[in-house]
mmCIF file of C-alpha atoms in Angstrom:
data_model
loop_
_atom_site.group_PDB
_atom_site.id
_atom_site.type_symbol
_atom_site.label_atom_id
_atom_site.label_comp_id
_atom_site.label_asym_id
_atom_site.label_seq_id
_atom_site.Cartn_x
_atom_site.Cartn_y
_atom_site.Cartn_z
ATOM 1 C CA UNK N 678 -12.896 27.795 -6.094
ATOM 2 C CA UNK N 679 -12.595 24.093 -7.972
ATOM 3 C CA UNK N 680 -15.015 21.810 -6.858
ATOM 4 C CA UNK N 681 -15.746 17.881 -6.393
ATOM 5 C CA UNK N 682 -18.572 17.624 -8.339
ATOM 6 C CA UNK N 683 -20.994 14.183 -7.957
ATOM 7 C CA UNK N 684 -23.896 13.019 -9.839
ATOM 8 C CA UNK N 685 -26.747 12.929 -9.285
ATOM 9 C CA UNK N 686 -27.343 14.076 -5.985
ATOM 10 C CA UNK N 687 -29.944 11.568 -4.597
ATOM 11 C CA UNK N 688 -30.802 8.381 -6.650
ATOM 12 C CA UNK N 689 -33.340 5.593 -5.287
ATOM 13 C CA UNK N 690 -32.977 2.085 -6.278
ATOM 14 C CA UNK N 691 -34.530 -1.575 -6.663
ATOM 15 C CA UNK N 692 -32.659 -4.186 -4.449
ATOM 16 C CA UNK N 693 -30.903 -6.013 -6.289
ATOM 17 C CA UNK N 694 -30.408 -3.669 -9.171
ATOM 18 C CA UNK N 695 -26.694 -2.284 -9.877
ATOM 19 C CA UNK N 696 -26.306 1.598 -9.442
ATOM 20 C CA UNK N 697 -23.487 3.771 -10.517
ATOM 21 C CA UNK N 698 -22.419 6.782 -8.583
ATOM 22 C CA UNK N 699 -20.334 9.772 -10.677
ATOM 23 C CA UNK N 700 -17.877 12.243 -9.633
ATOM 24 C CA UNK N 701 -15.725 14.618 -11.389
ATOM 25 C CA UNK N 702 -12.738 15.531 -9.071
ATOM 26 C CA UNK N 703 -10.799 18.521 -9.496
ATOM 27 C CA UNK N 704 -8.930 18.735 -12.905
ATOM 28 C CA UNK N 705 -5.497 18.407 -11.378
ATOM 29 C CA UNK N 706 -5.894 16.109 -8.485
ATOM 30 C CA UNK N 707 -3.967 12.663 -8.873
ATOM 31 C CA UNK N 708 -5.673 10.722 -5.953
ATOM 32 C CA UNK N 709 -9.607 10.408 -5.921
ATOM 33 C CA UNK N 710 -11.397 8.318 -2.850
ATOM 34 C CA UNK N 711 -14.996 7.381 -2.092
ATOM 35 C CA UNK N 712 -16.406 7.506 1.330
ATOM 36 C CA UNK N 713 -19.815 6.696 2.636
ATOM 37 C CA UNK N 714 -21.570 7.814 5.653
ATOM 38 C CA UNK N 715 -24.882 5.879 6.840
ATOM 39 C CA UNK N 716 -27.267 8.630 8.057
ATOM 40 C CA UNK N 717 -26.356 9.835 11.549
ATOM 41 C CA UNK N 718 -23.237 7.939 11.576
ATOM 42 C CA UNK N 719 -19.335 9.120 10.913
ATOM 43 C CA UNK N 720 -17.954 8.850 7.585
ATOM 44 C CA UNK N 721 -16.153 5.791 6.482
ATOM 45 C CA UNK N 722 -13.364 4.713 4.276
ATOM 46 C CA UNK N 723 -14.319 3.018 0.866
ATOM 47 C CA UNK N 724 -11.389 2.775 -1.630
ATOM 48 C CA UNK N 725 -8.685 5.297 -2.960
ATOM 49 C CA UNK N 726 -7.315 5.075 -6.409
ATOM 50 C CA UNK N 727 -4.424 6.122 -8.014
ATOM 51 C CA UNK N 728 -2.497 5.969 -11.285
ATOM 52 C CA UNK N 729 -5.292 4.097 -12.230
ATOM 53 C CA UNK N 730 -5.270 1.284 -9.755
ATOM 54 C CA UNK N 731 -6.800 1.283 -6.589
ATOM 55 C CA UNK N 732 -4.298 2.071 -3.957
ATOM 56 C CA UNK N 733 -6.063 0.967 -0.266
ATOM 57 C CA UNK N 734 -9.548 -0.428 0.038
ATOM 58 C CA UNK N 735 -11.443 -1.227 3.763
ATOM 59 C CA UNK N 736 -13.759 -3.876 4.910
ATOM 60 C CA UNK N 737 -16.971 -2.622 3.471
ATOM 61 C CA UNK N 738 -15.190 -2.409 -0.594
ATOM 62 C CA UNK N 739 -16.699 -5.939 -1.029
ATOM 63 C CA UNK N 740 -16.667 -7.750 -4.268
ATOM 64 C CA UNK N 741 -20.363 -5.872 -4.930
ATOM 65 C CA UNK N 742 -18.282 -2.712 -5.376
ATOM 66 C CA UNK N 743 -15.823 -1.355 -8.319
ATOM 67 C CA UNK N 744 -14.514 1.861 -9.056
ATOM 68 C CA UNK N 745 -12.986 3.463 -12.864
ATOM 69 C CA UNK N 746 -11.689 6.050 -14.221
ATOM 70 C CA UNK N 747 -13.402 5.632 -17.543
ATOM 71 C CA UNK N 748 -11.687 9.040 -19.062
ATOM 72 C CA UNK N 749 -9.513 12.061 -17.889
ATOM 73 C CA UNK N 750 -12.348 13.478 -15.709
ATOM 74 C CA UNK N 751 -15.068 11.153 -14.212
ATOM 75 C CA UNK N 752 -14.437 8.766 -11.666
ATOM 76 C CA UNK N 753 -17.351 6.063 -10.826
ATOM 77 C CA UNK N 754 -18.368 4.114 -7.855
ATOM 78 C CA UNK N 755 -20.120 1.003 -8.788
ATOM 79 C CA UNK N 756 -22.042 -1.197 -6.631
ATOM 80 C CA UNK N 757 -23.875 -4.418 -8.455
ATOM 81 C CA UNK N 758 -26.064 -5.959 -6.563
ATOM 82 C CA UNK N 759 -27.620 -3.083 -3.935
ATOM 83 C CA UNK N 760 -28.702 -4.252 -0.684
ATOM 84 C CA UNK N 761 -30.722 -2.022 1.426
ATOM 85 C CA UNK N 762 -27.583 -1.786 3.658
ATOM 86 C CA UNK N 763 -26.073 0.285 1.175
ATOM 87 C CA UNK N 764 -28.348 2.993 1.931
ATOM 88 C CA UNK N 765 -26.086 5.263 2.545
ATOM 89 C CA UNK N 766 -24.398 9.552 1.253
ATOM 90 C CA UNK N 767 -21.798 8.613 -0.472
ATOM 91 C CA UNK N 768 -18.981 10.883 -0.870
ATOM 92 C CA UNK N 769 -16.492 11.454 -3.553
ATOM 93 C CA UNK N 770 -13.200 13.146 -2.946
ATOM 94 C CA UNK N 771 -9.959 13.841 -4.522
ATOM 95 C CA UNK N 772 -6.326 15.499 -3.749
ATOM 96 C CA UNK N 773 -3.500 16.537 -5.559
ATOM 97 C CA UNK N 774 -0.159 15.022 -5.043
ATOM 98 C CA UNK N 775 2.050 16.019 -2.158
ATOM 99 C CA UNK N 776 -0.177 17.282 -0.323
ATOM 100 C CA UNK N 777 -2.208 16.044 2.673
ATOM 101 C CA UNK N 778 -5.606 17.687 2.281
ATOM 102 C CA UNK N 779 -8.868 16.471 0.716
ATOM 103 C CA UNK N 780 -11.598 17.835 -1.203
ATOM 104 C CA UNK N 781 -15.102 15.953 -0.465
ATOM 105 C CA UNK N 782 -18.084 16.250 -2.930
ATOM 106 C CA UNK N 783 -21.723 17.389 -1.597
ATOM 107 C CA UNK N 784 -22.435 13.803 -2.212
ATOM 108 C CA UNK N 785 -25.139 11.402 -3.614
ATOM 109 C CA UNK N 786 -27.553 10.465 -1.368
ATOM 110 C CA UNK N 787 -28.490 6.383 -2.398
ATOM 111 C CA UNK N 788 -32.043 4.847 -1.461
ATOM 112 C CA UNK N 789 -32.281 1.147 -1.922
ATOM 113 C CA UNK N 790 -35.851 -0.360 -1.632
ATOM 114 C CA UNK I 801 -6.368 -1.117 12.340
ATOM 115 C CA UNK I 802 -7.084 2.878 13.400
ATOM 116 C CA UNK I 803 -10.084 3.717 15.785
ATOM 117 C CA UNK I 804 -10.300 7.185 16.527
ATOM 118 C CA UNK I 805 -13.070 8.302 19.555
ATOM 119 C CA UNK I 806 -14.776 11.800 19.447
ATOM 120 C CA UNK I 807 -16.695 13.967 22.361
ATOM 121 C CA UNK I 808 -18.811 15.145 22.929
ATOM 122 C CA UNK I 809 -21.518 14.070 20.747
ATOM 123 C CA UNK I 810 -22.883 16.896 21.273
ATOM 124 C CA UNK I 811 -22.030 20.634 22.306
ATOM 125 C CA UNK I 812 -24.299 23.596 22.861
ATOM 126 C CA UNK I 813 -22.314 27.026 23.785
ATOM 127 C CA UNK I 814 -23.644 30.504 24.181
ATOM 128 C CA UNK I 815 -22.431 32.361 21.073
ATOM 129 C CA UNK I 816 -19.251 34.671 21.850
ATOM 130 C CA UNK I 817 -17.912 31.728 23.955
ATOM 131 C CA UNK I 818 -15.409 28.855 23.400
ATOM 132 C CA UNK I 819 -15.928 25.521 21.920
ATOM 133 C CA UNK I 820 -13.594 22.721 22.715
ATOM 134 C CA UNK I 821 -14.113 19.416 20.761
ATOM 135 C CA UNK I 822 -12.151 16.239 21.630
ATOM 136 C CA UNK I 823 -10.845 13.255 19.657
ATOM 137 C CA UNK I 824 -8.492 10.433 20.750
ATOM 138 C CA UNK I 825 -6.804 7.857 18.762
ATOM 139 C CA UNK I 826 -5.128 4.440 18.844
ATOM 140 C CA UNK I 827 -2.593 4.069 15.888
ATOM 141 C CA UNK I 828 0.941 5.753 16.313
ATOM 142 C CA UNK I 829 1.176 5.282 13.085
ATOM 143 C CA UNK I 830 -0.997 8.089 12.355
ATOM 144 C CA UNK I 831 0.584 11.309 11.695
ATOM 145 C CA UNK I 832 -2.201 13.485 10.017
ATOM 146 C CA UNK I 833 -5.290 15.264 11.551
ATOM 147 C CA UNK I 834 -7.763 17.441 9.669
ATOM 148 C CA UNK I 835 -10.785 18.590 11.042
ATOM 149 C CA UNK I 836 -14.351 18.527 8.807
ATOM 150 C CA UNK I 837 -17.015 20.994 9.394
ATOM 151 C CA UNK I 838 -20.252 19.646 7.726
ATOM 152 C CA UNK I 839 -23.540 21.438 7.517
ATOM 153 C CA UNK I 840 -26.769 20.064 6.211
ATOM 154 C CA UNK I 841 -26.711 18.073 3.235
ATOM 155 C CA UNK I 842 -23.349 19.167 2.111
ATOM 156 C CA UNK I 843 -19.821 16.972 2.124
ATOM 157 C CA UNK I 844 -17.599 17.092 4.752
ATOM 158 C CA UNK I 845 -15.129 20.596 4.252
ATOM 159 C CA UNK I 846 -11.698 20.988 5.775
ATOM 160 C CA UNK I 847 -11.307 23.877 8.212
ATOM 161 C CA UNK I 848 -7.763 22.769 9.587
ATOM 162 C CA UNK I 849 -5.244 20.071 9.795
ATOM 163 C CA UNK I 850 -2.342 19.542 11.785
ATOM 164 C CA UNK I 851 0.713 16.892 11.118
ATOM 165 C CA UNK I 852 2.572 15.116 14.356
ATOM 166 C CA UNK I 853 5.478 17.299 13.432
ATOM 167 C CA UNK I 854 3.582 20.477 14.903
ATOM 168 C CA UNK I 855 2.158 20.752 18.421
ATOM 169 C CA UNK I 856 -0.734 23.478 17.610
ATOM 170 C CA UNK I 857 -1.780 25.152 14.421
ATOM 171 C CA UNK I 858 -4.060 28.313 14.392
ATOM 172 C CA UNK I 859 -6.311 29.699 11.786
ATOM 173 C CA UNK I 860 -8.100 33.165 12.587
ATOM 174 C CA UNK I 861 -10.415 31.969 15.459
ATOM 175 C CA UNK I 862 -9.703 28.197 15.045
ATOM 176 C CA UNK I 863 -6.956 26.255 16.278
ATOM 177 C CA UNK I 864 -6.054 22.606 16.777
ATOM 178 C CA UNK I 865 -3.719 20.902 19.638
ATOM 179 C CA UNK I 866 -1.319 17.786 19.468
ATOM 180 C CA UNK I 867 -0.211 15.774 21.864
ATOM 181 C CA UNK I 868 1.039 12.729 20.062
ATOM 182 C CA UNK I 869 2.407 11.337 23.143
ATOM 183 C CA UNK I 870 -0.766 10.245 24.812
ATOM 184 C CA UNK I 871 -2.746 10.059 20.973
ATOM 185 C CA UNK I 872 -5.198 12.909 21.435
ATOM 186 C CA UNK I 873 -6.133 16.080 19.597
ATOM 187 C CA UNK I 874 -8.683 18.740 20.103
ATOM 188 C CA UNK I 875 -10.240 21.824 17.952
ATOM 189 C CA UNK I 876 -10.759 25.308 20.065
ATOM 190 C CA UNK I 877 -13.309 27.369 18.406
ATOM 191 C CA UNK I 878 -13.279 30.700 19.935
ATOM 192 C CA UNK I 879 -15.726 33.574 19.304
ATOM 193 C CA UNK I 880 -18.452 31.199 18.193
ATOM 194 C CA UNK I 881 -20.653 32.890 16.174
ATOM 195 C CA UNK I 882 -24.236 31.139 14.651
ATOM 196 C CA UNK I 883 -22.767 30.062 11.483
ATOM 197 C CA UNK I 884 -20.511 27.827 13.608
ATOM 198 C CA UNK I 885 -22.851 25.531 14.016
ATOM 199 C CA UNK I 886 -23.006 22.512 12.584
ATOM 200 C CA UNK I 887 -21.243 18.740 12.630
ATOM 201 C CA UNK I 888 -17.577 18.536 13.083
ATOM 202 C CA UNK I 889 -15.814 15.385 12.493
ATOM 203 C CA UNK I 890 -12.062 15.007 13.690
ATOM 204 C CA UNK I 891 -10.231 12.139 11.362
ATOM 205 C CA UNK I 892 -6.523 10.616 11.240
ATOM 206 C CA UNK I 893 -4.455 9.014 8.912
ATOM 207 C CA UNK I 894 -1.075 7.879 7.978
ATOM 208 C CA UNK I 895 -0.774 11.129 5.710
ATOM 209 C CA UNK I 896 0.332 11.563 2.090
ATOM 210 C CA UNK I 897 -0.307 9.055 -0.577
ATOM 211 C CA UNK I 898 -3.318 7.152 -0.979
ATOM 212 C CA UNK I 899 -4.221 6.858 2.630
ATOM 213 C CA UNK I 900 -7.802 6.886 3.675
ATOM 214 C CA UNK I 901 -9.252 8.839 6.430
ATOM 215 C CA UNK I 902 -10.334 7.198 9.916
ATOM 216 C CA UNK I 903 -12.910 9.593 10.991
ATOM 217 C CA UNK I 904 -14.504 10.329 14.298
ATOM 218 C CA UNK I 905 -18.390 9.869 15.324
ATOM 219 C CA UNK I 906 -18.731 13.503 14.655
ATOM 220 C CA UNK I 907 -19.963 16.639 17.137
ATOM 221 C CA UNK I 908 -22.834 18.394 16.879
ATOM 222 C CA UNK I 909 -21.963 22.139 17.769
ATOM 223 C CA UNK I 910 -24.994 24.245 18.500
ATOM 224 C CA UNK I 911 -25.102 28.006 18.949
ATOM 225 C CA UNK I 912 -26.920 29.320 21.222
ATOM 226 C CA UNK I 913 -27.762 32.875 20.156
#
């Protein structure tokens, strides 16, 4: 079965240090989405991004964070500046077109000290 | 914006009996509902999901309910067995597109053997 795959799975950090978080989605999915869920807490909305644009972004998708596509199969989560806040799983997903279902990642765990 | 509530926080059930989990929410905008089953240091997985044109959708010994008239929606488990347990996270959104996920606090389903 195709799978979300994310890289790597557990990275610690410097504050104040920029980190990059890697996915690759499923070959044929259009629609690709980060989420991040704060240990013990529900999962939460970062950004989606489609036909290489992001589509919707929430609250939390501050100016510290960006998001590519650099080529036909990775898709990155960037955040510049960590803050211990961002301590966080951070999930990648993706979908194909026309369809309502998602596909999550087994995510990267972030540390920021 | 969406809020959706989840309960109970936690549920412990004998194994062989029911499960009912609980999730309410406040935009009628909303007309998509999966439900995530997440074990231990994995991503969130999709075990169901129901649209506001249905009223119940079954799967084998899963099923979810609809009542878009007063905003709720719950999964029935039945049968539990032990590899039931784990967290399950009811979410909504507008459906299709780019639309991001509004996800619920999550349950924690144990099994009692």
């Amino acid at each position: 079965e195709p799978e979300v795959t994310q890289t790597p799975s557990h990275q610690v950090t410097q504050m104040g240090q920029e980190v990059i978080l890697r996915c690759v989605p499923i070959s044929n999915h259009l629609y690709f989405y980060w989420y991040r869920q704060i240990l013990g807490q529900k999962v939460e909305f970062l950004v989606s991004f489609y036909n290489n644009e992001i589509s919707e972004k929430s609250e939390i998708f501050d100016d510290q964070f960006s998001v590519e596509r650099p080529d036909g199969s990775n898709f990155t989560l960037k955040i510049r500046s960590t803050k211990l806040e961002d301590s966080a799983m951070y999930f990648c997903a993706s979908k194909l077109d026309g369809v309502y279902g998602y596909t999550f990642g087994s995510g990267t765990r972030l540390t920021v000290v | 914006g969406e809020n959706v509530e989840q309960h109970p926080s936690t549920l412990s059930v004998q194994e062989g009996d029911s499960a009912v989990i609980k999730c309410t929410y406040s935009d009628s905008a909303s007309n998509y509902f999966p439900w995530y089953k997440q074990e231990l240091g994995k991503g969130p997985q999709l075990i169901i999901d129901i649209r506001s044109n249905v009223g119940e959708k079954k799967d084998q010994r899963i099923a979810v309910t609809l009542n878009k008239t007063a905003k709720h929606f719950s999964l029935h488990i039945t049968e539990t067995q032990p590899e039931d347990s784990a967290v399950y996270f009811c979410a909504a959104s507008p459906g299709g597109g780019a639309d991001g996920l509004t996800f619920g606090k999550g349950t924690h389903l144990i099994i009692q053997p």
